[in-house]
Amino acid sequence: MARLNIAPTKSNLLMVKEQLSISEDGYELLEQKREILVMELMRMVEKVKLLERDIEKTIQTAYPALKNMLMAVGRDRVERISHGVKYNFTITEKPVTIAGMEFGSVEVKLPARQLFYSFLGSYADSDKVMVDFFQLLKLLTEMASIRTIVWRLATEVKKTQRRVNALDKLVIPQTRETKVYIESVLEERERENVFVLKSLKSRQS
């Protein structure tokens, strides 16, 4: 490991010691941050897995219900019913704090279900399709938010890991080697000074 290219002086030794202390403290803090981020990332990945399972279950219910409705009512009738159904969904953005970091998240507020057609023109299959797809919309919105957070967490983990590696493999070893070098040069100078002083005293006596 190549040492820093600085003059071996006492002032530089103090500077290198301070830099080494800061680097070692920074390494510990970054390592703690990396561990916390990894734990949070794994927790969010588990959430994604659970959501994927719920979405799959809802899809397995929603699309067969839609198929049954089409078969029971007819495509033309389903299309006429769909034209009369109008909902306004409220999607809001809310901040989420994870491991000291703030992430943007979206939340969909499902409106209360209404009857847009007469009781005579209603079908049980229509109501089931509405319920299932409402639930599917909610789950997909939640999945989009969590996947975005997972992606950003993974990016932050990589960035933190690179900084940890840089300190561990480059900055700290290089600074330590520089410190040892400067200390050895200064000690050698000190010994030379002592030798010169002794020589001068012996000549004077």
Short mmCIF file of C-alpha atoms in Angstrom, two decimals:
data_model
loop_
_atom_site.label_atom_id
_atom_site.label_comp_id
_atom_site.label_asym_id
_atom_site.label_seq_id
_atom_site.Cartn_x
_atom_site.Cartn_y
_atom_site.Cartn_z
CA MET A 1 0.00 0.00 0.00
CA ALA A 2 1.53 3.34 -1.08
CA ARG A 3 1.71 5.92 1.67
CA LEU A 4 0.61 9.54 1.29
CA ASN A 5 3.14 11.78 -0.40
CA ILE A 6 3.67 14.34 2.38
CA ALA A 7 6.72 15.61 4.22
CA PRO A 8 7.61 13.75 7.47
CA THR A 9 7.10 16.64 9.89
CA LYS A 10 5.52 16.87 13.33
CA SER A 11 2.66 19.01 12.05
CA ASN A 12 1.94 16.50 9.29
CA LEU A 13 2.06 13.67 11.85
CA LEU A 14 -0.62 15.42 13.90
CA MET A 15 -2.68 15.94 10.77
CA VAL A 16 -2.33 12.26 9.74
CA LYS A 17 -3.26 11.06 13.24
CA GLU A 18 -6.39 13.22 13.16
CA GLN A 19 -7.27 11.98 9.68
CA LEU A 20 -6.78 8.37 10.80
CA SER A 21 -9.03 8.87 13.82
CA ILE A 22 -11.76 10.47 11.67
CA SER A 23 -11.47 7.70 9.07
CA GLU A 24 -11.74 4.95 11.69
CA ASP A 25 -14.77 6.61 13.30
CA GLY A 26 -16.32 7.09 9.87
CA TYR A 27 -15.73 3.44 9.06
CA GLU A 28 -17.54 2.32 12.22
CA LEU A 29 -20.49 4.63 11.56
CA LEU A 30 -20.78 3.59 7.92
CA GLU A 31 -20.57 -0.08 8.84
CA GLN A 32 -23.41 0.39 11.34
CA LYS A 33 -25.41 2.28 8.70
CA ARG A 34 -24.81 -0.51 6.16
CA GLU A 35 -26.02 -3.17 8.63
CA ILE A 36 -29.17 -1.18 9.42
CA LEU A 37 -29.88 -0.60 5.72
CA VAL A 38 -29.44 -4.30 4.93
CA MET A 39 -31.84 -5.25 7.75
CA GLU A 40 -34.43 -2.75 6.51
CA LEU A 41 -33.93 -3.94 2.93
CA MET A 42 -34.53 -7.56 3.93
CA ARG A 43 -37.65 -6.51 5.86
CA MET A 44 -39.02 -4.68 2.82
CA VAL A 45 -38.20 -7.64 0.56
CA GLU A 46 -40.29 -9.83 2.86
CA LYS A 47 -43.13 -7.31 2.51
CA VAL A 48 -42.83 -7.56 -1.26
CA LYS A 49 -43.08 -11.36 -1.07
CA LEU A 50 -46.22 -11.17 1.08
CA LEU A 51 -47.76 -8.59 -1.26
CA GLU A 52 -46.95 -10.74 -4.30
CA ARG A 53 -48.77 -13.61 -2.64
CA ASP A 54 -51.81 -11.43 -1.86
CA ILE A 55 -51.84 -10.00 -5.39
CA GLU A 56 -51.68 -13.50 -6.88
CA LYS A 57 -54.60 -14.62 -4.71
CA THR A 58 -56.65 -11.57 -5.68
CA ILE A 59 -55.90 -12.07 -9.39
CA GLN A 60 -56.96 -15.72 -9.12
CA THR A 61 -60.29 -14.48 -7.76
CA ALA A 62 -60.83 -11.29 -9.76
CA TYR A 63 -60.30 -12.53 -13.32
CA PRO A 64 -62.45 -15.69 -12.97
CA ALA A 65 -65.18 -13.44 -11.49
CA LEU A 66 -64.90 -11.15 -14.53
CA LYS A 67 -65.03 -14.17 -16.84
CA ASN A 68 -68.14 -15.49 -15.07
CA MET A 69 -69.78 -12.08 -15.35
CA LEU A 70 -69.07 -11.94 -19.08
CA MET A 71 -70.54 -15.40 -19.54
CA ALA A 72 -73.61 -14.74 -17.39
CA VAL A 73 -74.44 -11.22 -18.55
CA GLY A 74 -72.88 -10.98 -21.98
CA ARG A 75 -70.09 -8.75 -23.24
CA ASP A 76 -72.41 -6.03 -24.57
CA ARG A 77 -74.29 -5.73 -21.29
CA VAL A 78 -71.02 -5.65 -19.31
CA GLU A 79 -69.73 -2.85 -21.55
CA ARG A 80 -72.92 -0.80 -21.02
CA ILE A 81 -72.64 -1.28 -17.24
CA SER A 82 -68.98 -0.25 -17.29
CA HIS A 83 -69.78 3.02 -19.10
CA GLY A 84 -72.09 3.97 -16.25
CA VAL A 85 -69.57 3.26 -13.50
CA LYS A 86 -67.52 6.32 -12.57
CA TYR A 87 -65.25 6.50 -9.53
CA ASN A 88 -62.75 9.12 -8.47
CA PHE A 89 -59.74 7.55 -6.77
CA THR A 90 -57.62 9.74 -4.51
CA ILE A 91 -53.91 8.99 -4.69
CA THR A 92 -51.80 10.88 -2.16
CA GLU A 93 -48.06 11.00 -1.61
CA LYS A 94 -46.78 10.51 1.92
CA PRO A 95 -43.21 10.50 3.28
CA VAL A 96 -41.89 7.32 4.88
CA THR A 97 -38.78 7.37 7.09
CA ILE A 98 -36.65 4.22 7.06
CA ALA A 99 -33.20 3.97 8.70
CA GLY A 100 -33.11 7.75 9.04
CA MET A 101 -33.82 8.25 5.33
CA GLU A 102 -37.00 9.75 3.91
CA PHE A 103 -38.71 8.02 1.00
CA GLY A 104 -41.70 9.05 -1.07
CA SER A 105 -44.67 6.68 -0.97
CA VAL A 106 -48.12 6.76 -2.56
CA GLU A 107 -51.39 5.66 -1.06
CA VAL A 108 -54.70 5.15 -2.83
CA LYS A 109 -57.91 5.94 -1.01
CA LEU A 110 -60.67 3.73 -2.31
CA PRO A 111 -64.03 5.49 -2.67
CA ALA A 112 -67.18 4.02 -1.16
CA ARG A 113 -68.78 1.66 -3.61
CA GLN A 114 -71.98 2.94 -5.19
CA LEU A 115 -74.75 1.45 -7.28
CA PHE A 116 -74.54 3.02 -10.73
CA TYR A 117 -77.27 0.82 -12.17
CA SER A 118 -80.77 -0.17 -11.07
CA PHE A 119 -81.39 -3.15 -8.80
CA LEU A 120 -83.21 -4.80 -11.68
CA GLY A 121 -80.14 -4.40 -13.85
CA SER A 122 -77.66 -5.51 -11.19
CA TYR A 123 -75.92 -8.84 -10.92
CA ALA A 124 -74.09 -10.51 -8.05
CA ASP A 125 -71.17 -11.14 -10.40
CA SER A 126 -70.91 -7.39 -11.08
CA ASP A 127 -70.60 -6.63 -7.39
CA LYS A 128 -67.95 -9.32 -6.89
CA VAL A 129 -65.89 -8.06 -9.81
CA MET A 130 -66.03 -4.54 -8.36
CA VAL A 131 -64.88 -5.69 -4.91
CA ASP A 132 -62.05 -7.84 -6.28
CA PHE A 133 -60.65 -5.19 -8.61
CA PHE A 134 -60.88 -2.51 -5.91
CA GLN A 135 -58.72 -4.73 -3.73
CA LEU A 136 -56.35 -5.45 -6.61
CA LEU A 137 -55.89 -1.72 -7.27
CA LYS A 138 -55.04 -1.11 -3.61
CA LEU A 139 -52.50 -3.95 -3.53
CA LEU A 140 -50.83 -2.88 -6.79
CA THR A 141 -50.47 0.70 -5.55
CA GLU A 142 -48.89 -0.52 -2.33
CA MET A 143 -46.57 -2.80 -4.32
CA ALA A 144 -45.43 0.10 -6.53
CA SER A 145 -44.53 2.16 -3.46
CA ILE A 146 -42.66 -0.65 -1.71
CA ARG A 147 -40.73 -1.66 -4.84
CA THR A 148 -39.57 1.95 -5.25
CA ILE A 149 -38.38 2.01 -1.63
CA VAL A 150 -36.62 -1.35 -2.07
CA TRP A 151 -34.82 -0.07 -5.16
CA ARG A 152 -33.65 3.08 -3.36
CA LEU A 153 -32.58 1.11 -0.28
CA ALA A 154 -30.59 -1.31 -2.45
CA THR A 155 -28.89 1.64 -4.16
CA GLU A 156 -28.02 3.18 -0.79
CA VAL A 157 -26.64 -0.16 0.47
CA LYS A 158 -24.33 -0.37 -2.57
CA LYS A 159 -23.20 3.24 -2.12
CA THR A 160 -22.51 2.71 1.59
CA GLN A 161 -20.67 -0.55 0.90
CA ARG A 162 -18.39 1.23 -1.59
CA ARG A 163 -17.55 3.86 1.03
CA VAL A 164 -16.89 1.19 3.66
CA ASN A 165 -14.61 -0.67 1.27
CA ALA A 166 -12.75 2.51 0.31
CA LEU A 167 -12.05 3.32 3.96
CA ASP A 168 -11.19 -0.27 4.90
CA LYS A 169 -9.03 -1.17 1.89
CA LEU A 170 -7.50 2.17 0.90
CA VAL A 171 -7.85 5.22 3.13
CA ILE A 172 -7.22 3.67 6.57
CA PRO A 173 -4.28 1.40 5.54
CA GLN A 174 -2.68 4.23 3.56
CA THR A 175 -3.05 6.67 6.45
CA ARG A 176 -1.68 4.14 8.95
CA GLU A 177 1.33 3.45 6.76
CA THR A 178 1.97 7.18 6.41
CA LYS A 179 1.72 7.61 10.20
CA VAL A 180 4.22 4.80 10.81
CA TYR A 181 6.58 6.24 8.19
CA ILE A 182 6.52 9.77 9.64
CA GLU A 183 6.98 8.44 13.18
CA SER A 184 9.98 6.36 12.10
CA VAL A 185 11.59 9.32 10.29
CA LEU A 186 11.04 11.62 13.27
CA GLU A 187 12.44 9.02 15.68
CA GLU A 188 15.51 8.62 13.46
CA ARG A 189 15.99 12.38 13.40
CA GLU A 190 15.65 12.49 17.16
CA ARG A 191 18.34 9.82 17.56
CA GLU A 192 20.61 11.74 15.17
CA ASN A 193 20.08 14.93 17.16
CA VAL A 194 20.90 13.15 20.40
CA PHE A 195 24.05 11.71 18.83
CA VAL A 196 25.15 15.15 17.56
CA LEU A 197 24.55 16.73 20.98
CA LYS A 198 26.57 14.03 22.69
CA SER A 199 29.39 14.51 20.19
CA LEU A 200 29.43 18.25 20.80
CA LYS A 201 29.49 17.81 24.56
CA SER A 202 32.32 15.30 24.35
CA ARG A 203 34.40 17.73 22.27
CA GLN A 204 33.80 20.57 24.69
CA SER A 205 34.85 18.55 27.72
#
